[in-house]
Short mmCIF file of the C-alpha atoms (twelve columns), coordinates in Angstrom:
data_MODEL
# 
_entry.id   MODEL 
# 
loop_
_atom_site.group_PDB 
_atom_site.id 
_atom_site.type_symbol 
_atom_site.label_atom_id 
_atom_site.label_alt_id 
_atom_site.label_comp_id 
_atom_site.label_asym_id 
_atom_site.label_seq_id 
_atom_site.Cartn_x 
_atom_site.Cartn_y 
_atom_site.Cartn_z 
_atom_site.pdbx_PDB_model_num 
ATOM 1   C CA . MET A 1   12.058  -7.691  -15.351 1 
ATOM 2   C CA . ARG A 2   8.960   -7.201  -17.048 1 
ATOM 3   C CA . ALA A 3   7.630   -10.603 -17.447 1 
ATOM 4   C CA . ILE A 4   8.120   -10.978 -13.732 1 
ATOM 5   C CA . ILE A 5   5.683   -7.281  -13.079 1 
ATOM 6   C CA . GLU A 6   3.469   -8.668  -15.374 1 
ATOM 7   C CA . LYS A 7   3.607   -12.264 -12.983 1 
ATOM 8   C CA . GLU A 8   3.105   -10.553 -10.653 1 
ATOM 9   C CA . PHE A 9   0.416   -8.291  -11.294 1 
ATOM 10  C CA . LYS A 10  -2.334  -11.007 -13.339 1 
ATOM 11  C CA . SER A 11  -1.171  -13.241 -10.227 1 
ATOM 12  C CA . LEU A 12  -2.988  -10.783 -7.978  1 
ATOM 13  C CA . PHE A 13  -5.942  -10.338 -10.454 1 
ATOM 14  C CA . LYS A 14  -6.631  -13.674 -10.114 1 
ATOM 15  C CA . SER A 15  -6.913  -14.331 -6.853  1 
ATOM 16  C CA . PHE A 16  -10.260 -14.393 -4.958  1 
ATOM 17  C CA . LYS A 17  -9.406  -11.768 -1.983  1 
ATOM 18  C CA . SER A 18  -7.714  -9.369  -4.478  1 
ATOM 19  C CA . ILE A 19  -10.576 -9.245  -6.364  1 
ATOM 20  C CA . ALA A 20  -13.190 -8.694  -2.900  1 
ATOM 21  C CA . VAL A 21  -10.724 -6.154  -2.102  1 
ATOM 22  C CA . ILE A 22  -11.597 -4.152  -5.651  1 
ATOM 23  C CA . LEU A 23  -15.286 -4.375  -5.162  1 
ATOM 24  C CA . PHE A 24  -14.616 -2.979  -1.591  1 
ATOM 25  C CA . PHE A 25  -12.858 0.079   -3.204  1 
ATOM 26  C CA . LEU A 26  -15.222 0.460   -5.936  1 
ATOM 27  C CA . ILE A 27  -18.313 -0.161  -3.753  1 
ATOM 28  C CA . VAL A 28  -16.983 2.153   -1.049  1 
ATOM 29  C CA . SER A 29  -16.082 4.846   -3.196  1 
ATOM 30  C CA . PHE A 30  -19.532 4.948   -5.837  1 
ATOM 31  C CA . ALA A 31  -21.676 4.664   -2.764  1 
ATOM 32  C CA . ALA A 32  -20.038 7.712   -1.246  1 
ATOM 33  C CA . SER A 33  -19.690 9.693   -4.114  1 
ATOM 34  C CA . LYS A 34  -23.891 8.891   -4.498  1 
ATOM 35  C CA . PHE A 35  -24.406 10.114  -1.064  1 
ATOM 36  C CA . PHE A 36  -23.066 13.229  -1.066  1 
ATOM 37  C CA . SER A 37  -24.331 14.119  -4.800  1 
ATOM 38  C CA . ASN A 38  -27.136 13.640  -3.350  1 
ATOM 39  C CA . ASN A 39  -26.781 15.588  -0.339  1 
ATOM 40  C CA . LEU A 40  -24.818 18.538  -1.123  1 
ATOM 41  C CA . GLU A 41  -25.730 20.829  1.531   1 
ATOM 42  C CA . LEU A 42  -23.319 18.139  3.596   1 
ATOM 43  C CA . LEU A 43  -20.509 19.904  1.641   1 
ATOM 44  C CA . GLN A 44  -18.837 22.896  3.394   1 
ATOM 45  C CA . GLN A 45  -18.026 25.594  0.468   1 
ATOM 46  C CA . ASP A 46  -14.519 25.867  2.127   1 
ATOM 47  C CA . GLN A 47  -13.645 21.577  1.986   1 
ATOM 48  C CA . GLY A 48  -16.582 19.937  -0.261  1 
ATOM 49  C CA . GLU A 49  -13.983 19.174  -2.796  1 
ATOM 50  C CA . SER A 50  -12.170 17.056  -0.893  1 
ATOM 51  C CA . VAL A 51  -14.911 15.383  1.361   1 
ATOM 52  C CA . TYR A 52  -15.348 13.487  -1.855  1 
ATOM 53  C CA . VAL A 53  -13.004 11.659  -1.717  1 
ATOM 54  C CA . SER A 54  -12.845 11.685  2.730   1 
ATOM 55  C CA . SER A 55  -14.492 7.805   2.487   1 
ATOM 56  C CA . ILE A 56  -11.311 6.624   0.090   1 
ATOM 57  C CA . ARG A 57  -8.621  8.202   2.282   1 
ATOM 58  C CA . ALA A 58  -9.937  6.394   5.141   1 
ATOM 59  C CA . LEU A 59  -10.197 3.082   3.566   1 
ATOM 60  C CA . VAL A 60  -7.027  3.228   2.350   1 
ATOM 61  C CA . MET A 61  -5.215  5.017   5.328   1 
ATOM 62  C CA . PHE A 62  -6.754  2.338   8.158   1 
ATOM 63  C CA . PHE A 63  -7.136  -1.091  5.962   1 
ATOM 64  C CA . GLY A 64  -4.006  -0.413  3.007   1 
ATOM 65  C CA . SER A 65  -1.457  -1.872  5.048   1 
ATOM 66  C CA . LEU A 66  -3.722  -4.853  6.349   1 
ATOM 67  C CA . PHE A 67  -4.793  -5.181  2.757   1 
ATOM 68  C CA . VAL A 68  -1.147  -5.209  0.809   1 
ATOM 69  C CA . LEU A 69  0.270   -6.763  3.732   1 
ATOM 70  C CA . SER A 70  -2.391  -9.457  3.759   1 
ATOM 71  C CA . LEU A 71  -2.572  -9.956  0.107   1 
ATOM 72  C CA . SER A 72  1.091   -10.163 -0.548  1 
ATOM 73  C CA . HIS A 73  2.984   -10.934 2.550   1 
ATOM 74  C CA . ASP A 74  4.803   -14.379 1.014   1 
ATOM 75  C CA . VAL A 75  5.395   -12.547 -2.211  1 
ATOM 76  C CA . ILE A 76  8.872   -13.504 -2.187  1 
ATOM 77  C CA . ASN A 77  9.461   -16.106 0.376   1 
ATOM 78  C CA . ARG A 78  6.517   -18.165 -1.646  1 
ATOM 79  C CA . GLU A 79  9.360   -18.523 -3.998  1 
ATOM 80  C CA . VAL A 80  12.071  -19.341 -1.972  1 
ATOM 81  C CA . GLU A 81  10.400  -21.866 -0.229  1 
ATOM 82  C CA . ASN A 82  8.364   -23.870 -3.490  1 
ATOM 83  C CA . GLN A 83  11.991  -23.528 -5.076  1 
ATOM 84  C CA . THR A 84  10.862  -22.017 -7.689  1 
ATOM 85  C CA . ILE A 85  13.131  -19.118 -7.223  1 
ATOM 86  C CA . ARG A 86  15.790  -20.788 -8.366  1 
ATOM 87  C CA . PHE A 87  14.062  -20.614 -11.517 1 
ATOM 88  C CA . LEU A 88  13.854  -16.999 -11.374 1 
ATOM 89  C CA . VAL A 89  17.716  -16.607 -10.670 1 
ATOM 90  C CA . THR A 90  18.400  -18.704 -13.833 1 
ATOM 91  C CA . LYS A 91  16.387  -16.255 -16.057 1 
ATOM 92  C CA . SER A 92  17.015  -12.845 -13.763 1 
ATOM 93  C CA . SER A 93  18.822  -11.135 -11.750 1 
ATOM 94  C CA . ARG A 94  18.474  -10.734 -7.797  1 
ATOM 95  C CA . ASN A 95  17.569  -6.957  -8.545  1 
ATOM 96  C CA . ALA A 96  15.099  -7.812  -11.172 1 
ATOM 97  C CA . ILE A 97  13.246  -10.169 -9.425  1 
ATOM 98  C CA . VAL A 98  12.887  -7.533  -6.428  1 
ATOM 99  C CA . ILE A 99  11.977  -4.739  -8.189  1 
ATOM 100 C CA . GLY A 100 10.203  -6.532  -10.432 1 
ATOM 101 C CA . LYS A 101 8.003   -7.589  -7.694  1 
ATOM 102 C CA . PHE A 102 7.321   -4.570  -5.730  1 
ATOM 103 C CA . LEU A 103 6.529   -2.524  -9.299  1 
ATOM 104 C CA . GLY A 104 3.782   -5.643  -9.842  1 
ATOM 105 C CA . ILE A 105 2.768   -5.366  -6.722  1 
ATOM 106 C CA . PHE A 106 2.480   -1.274  -7.053  1 
ATOM 107 C CA . LEU A 107 0.880   -1.490  -10.775 1 
ATOM 108 C CA . PHE A 108 -2.152  -3.995  -8.957  1 
ATOM 109 C CA . TRP A 109 -2.950  -1.259  -5.760  1 
ATOM 110 C CA . PHE A 110 -1.843  1.781   -8.256  1 
ATOM 111 C CA . VAL A 111 -5.274  0.457   -11.100 1 
ATOM 112 C CA . CYS A 112 -6.788  -0.240  -7.911  1 
ATOM 113 C CA . VAL A 113 -6.950  2.730   -6.458  1 
ATOM 114 C CA . LEU A 114 -7.198  4.878   -10.196 1 
ATOM 115 C CA . SER A 115 -10.920 2.809   -10.559 1 
ATOM 116 C CA . SER A 116 -11.323 4.539   -6.823  1 
ATOM 117 C CA . PHE A 117 -10.953 8.142   -8.202  1 
ATOM 118 C CA . THR A 118 -12.130 7.612   -11.529 1 
ATOM 119 C CA . VAL A 119 -15.567 6.642   -9.661  1 
ATOM 120 C CA . ILE A 120 -15.445 9.422   -7.720  1 
ATOM 121 C CA . ALA A 121 -14.437 12.148  -10.342 1 
ATOM 122 C CA . LEU A 122 -17.613 11.369  -11.863 1 
ATOM 123 C CA . PHE A 123 -19.652 12.045  -9.666  1 
ATOM 124 C CA . ALA A 124 -18.154 15.047  -8.428  1 
ATOM 125 C CA . GLY A 125 -17.377 16.146  -12.092 1 
ATOM 126 C CA . GLN A 126 -13.766 16.967  -11.020 1 
ATOM 127 C CA . LEU A 127 -10.207 14.925  -10.668 1 
ATOM 128 C CA . PHE A 128 -8.513  15.134  -7.290  1 
ATOM 129 C CA . VAL A 129 -4.846  14.134  -8.705  1 
ATOM 130 C CA . PHE A 130 -2.936  15.732  -4.988  1 
ATOM 131 C CA . ASP A 131 -5.271  13.338  -3.104  1 
ATOM 132 C CA . PHE A 132 -5.156  10.105  -5.428  1 
ATOM 133 C CA . LEU A 133 -1.095  10.895  -4.964  1 
ATOM 134 C CA . LYS A 134 -1.526  10.681  -1.478  1 
ATOM 135 C CA . MET A 135 -2.874  7.729   -2.255  1 
ATOM 136 C CA . ILE A 136 -0.197  6.001   -3.996  1 
ATOM 137 C CA . SER A 137 2.600   7.132   -2.277  1 
ATOM 138 C CA . PHE A 138 1.338   5.440   1.429   1 
ATOM 139 C CA . LEU A 139 0.756   2.481   -0.470  1 
ATOM 140 C CA . ALA A 140 3.822   2.278   -1.751  1 
ATOM 141 C CA . TYR A 141 5.210   2.620   1.978   1 
ATOM 142 C CA . ALA A 142 2.832   -0.274  2.643   1 
ATOM 143 C CA . ILE A 143 4.103   -2.400  -0.538  1 
ATOM 144 C CA . GLY A 144 8.229   -1.743  0.887   1 
ATOM 145 C CA . VAL A 145 7.030   -3.193  4.369   1 
ATOM 146 C CA . THR A 146 5.645   -6.299  2.434   1 
ATOM 147 C CA . ILE A 147 8.797   -6.760  0.259   1 
ATOM 148 C CA . LEU A 148 10.918  -6.469  3.347   1 
ATOM 149 C CA . LEU A 149 8.785   -8.719  5.153   1 
ATOM 150 C CA . SER A 150 9.041   -11.154 2.971   1 
ATOM 151 C CA . LEU A 151 12.709  -11.581 2.348   1 
ATOM 152 C CA . VAL A 152 13.329  -11.236 6.553   1 
ATOM 153 C CA . LEU A 153 11.270  -14.045 7.106   1 
ATOM 154 C CA . LYS A 154 11.287  -17.194 5.348   1 
ATOM 155 C CA . LYS A 155 8.852   -18.770 5.939   1 
ATOM 156 C CA . PRO A 156 5.176   -17.831 4.599   1 
ATOM 157 C CA . SER A 157 3.266   -19.580 7.526   1 
ATOM 158 C CA . HIS A 158 5.472   -16.992 9.781   1 
ATOM 159 C CA . THR A 159 4.592   -13.913 7.575   1 
ATOM 160 C CA . THR A 160 0.607   -14.736 7.927   1 
ATOM 161 C CA . PHE A 161 0.657   -13.511 11.108  1 
ATOM 162 C CA . ILE A 162 3.367   -10.715 11.290  1 
ATOM 163 C CA . ALA A 163 1.057   -9.325  8.067   1 
ATOM 164 C CA . ILE A 164 -2.012  -9.069  10.071  1 
ATOM 165 C CA . LEU A 165 -0.180  -8.133  13.579  1 
ATOM 166 C CA . LEU A 166 1.154   -5.112  11.403  1 
ATOM 167 C CA . GLY A 167 -1.720  -4.102  9.012   1 
ATOM 168 C CA . ILE A 168 -3.347  -4.069  12.332  1 
ATOM 169 C CA . ALA A 169 -0.453  -1.910  14.362  1 
ATOM 170 C CA . ILE A 170 0.382   0.250   11.795  1 
ATOM 171 C CA . PRO A 171 -2.236  2.952   11.676  1 
ATOM 172 C CA . VAL A 172 -3.225  2.506   15.603  1 
ATOM 173 C CA . LEU A 173 0.295   3.447   16.035  1 
ATOM 174 C CA . GLY A 174 0.728   6.007   13.280  1 
ATOM 175 C CA . ILE A 175 -2.464  7.622   14.384  1 
ATOM 176 C CA . TRP A 176 -2.031  7.608   18.333  1 
ATOM 177 C CA . SER A 177 1.743   8.800   17.587  1 
ATOM 178 C CA . ILE A 178 0.654   11.683  15.820  1 
ATOM 179 C CA . ALA A 179 -1.448  12.781  19.057  1 
ATOM 180 C CA . SER A 180 0.827   11.894  21.424  1 
ATOM 181 C CA . LYS A 181 3.691   13.556  23.597  1 
ATOM 182 C CA . GLN A 182 5.353   10.478  24.370  1 
ATOM 183 C CA . PHE A 183 9.021   10.399  23.404  1 
ATOM 184 C CA . VAL A 184 8.897   7.078   22.101  1 
ATOM 185 C CA . LEU A 185 5.927   7.687   20.098  1 
ATOM 186 C CA . LYS A 186 7.309   11.040  18.661  1 
ATOM 187 C CA . ILE A 187 10.569  8.774   17.052  1 
ATOM 188 C CA . VAL A 188 7.130   6.490   15.655  1 
ATOM 189 C CA . LYS A 189 5.615   9.240   14.217  1 
ATOM 190 C CA . TYR A 190 8.645   10.494  12.324  1 
ATOM 191 C CA . VAL A 191 8.840   6.606   10.659  1 
ATOM 192 C CA . LEU A 192 5.210   5.919   10.053  1 
ATOM 193 C CA . PRO A 193 3.570   7.274   6.754   1 
ATOM 194 C CA . TYR A 194 0.662   8.900   8.697   1 
ATOM 195 C CA . TYR A 195 2.497   12.253  9.897   1 
ATOM 196 C CA . TYR A 196 3.757   13.246  6.544   1 
ATOM 197 C CA . ILE A 197 0.477   12.262  4.627   1 
ATOM 198 C CA . MET A 198 -1.702  14.405  7.189   1 
ATOM 199 C CA . LYS A 199 1.323   17.024  7.037   1 
ATOM 200 C CA . GLY A 200 0.105   17.350  3.308   1 
ATOM 201 C CA . SER A 201 2.434   19.619  0.739   1 
ATOM 202 C CA . TYR A 202 5.276   18.218  -0.530  1 
ATOM 203 C CA . TYR A 203 5.719   15.980  2.637   1 
ATOM 204 C CA . THR A 204 2.947   13.680  0.325   1 
ATOM 205 C CA . PHE A 205 6.182   12.163  -1.098  1 
ATOM 206 C CA . VAL A 206 8.314   11.016  2.218   1 
ATOM 207 C CA . PRO A 207 6.424   7.580   2.530   1 
ATOM 208 C CA . ALA A 208 7.403   7.006   -1.095  1 
ATOM 209 C CA . CYS A 209 10.900  7.666   -0.360  1 
ATOM 210 C CA . PHE A 210 10.873  5.474   2.391   1 
ATOM 211 C CA . ALA A 211 9.611   2.313   0.413   1 
ATOM 212 C CA . ALA A 212 12.630  3.232   -2.057  1 
ATOM 213 C CA . LEU A 213 14.681  2.648   1.058   1 
ATOM 214 C CA . MET A 214 12.890  -0.208  2.308   1 
ATOM 215 C CA . LEU A 215 13.618  -1.897  -1.067  1 
ATOM 216 C CA . LEU A 216 17.452  -1.033  -1.651  1 
ATOM 217 C CA . ILE A 217 17.712  -2.378  2.475   1 
ATOM 218 C CA . ALA A 218 15.286  -5.437  1.025   1 
ATOM 219 C CA . LEU A 219 18.059  -5.597  -2.053  1 
ATOM 220 C CA . ALA A 220 20.974  -5.849  -0.029  1 
ATOM 221 C CA . VAL A 221 19.087  -8.886  2.089   1 
ATOM 222 C CA . PHE A 222 18.498  -10.928 -1.024  1 
ATOM 223 C CA . LYS A 223 21.221  -10.934 -2.946  1 
ATOM 224 C CA . ARG A 224 23.229  -12.365 0.342   1 
ATOM 225 C CA . ARG A 225 20.470  -14.880 0.906   1 
ATOM 226 C CA . ASP A 226 21.352  -18.469 0.085   1 
ATOM 227 C CA . LEU A 227 18.807  -19.830 -2.482  1 
# 
């Protein structure tokens, strides 16, 4: 499993799109932190500390799903289509492959968000641990969706379109469902991570629990898949 985690982690860092995303995160974090540091009068005393992370929080919640899905939508079905999955199966169990892929992607985003929060901490002079955990929990949910999508849809060409569609639909439906009183959207509210992230407290970790559930479903699907 370790080799699979390392391979997935390194392959993401070798991708031009991934490097562009990391730079985007760092630039936004740096620019926002520098702006608030130079304009301290804009910070309200009761919430000034959290304003420092508002930029990265908005970036993850609005574009996090799209970034994760667009970079890793074919993480498993690409291996199946190229038949490299047969080699992996001879070296590792199916469970190890799915979990390894998940952890490899998770580690990439963990480093990406950690780098952004490090930049923010340098300017703010404070660590924002709980906000960091919120973003990690949210991204874990997106990774769970990505892994499941890559297993349910067999062709990478199909997941490309669906990944972009989901990446746009998830934040739109998530935010809309919180404000809406329609019954259907109320159900959607409890399925998507936005309600729990905005609730805060221990609700913050519910999206990560959803990610674990999606990973279990993905393991069950992969066990029944003919390779």
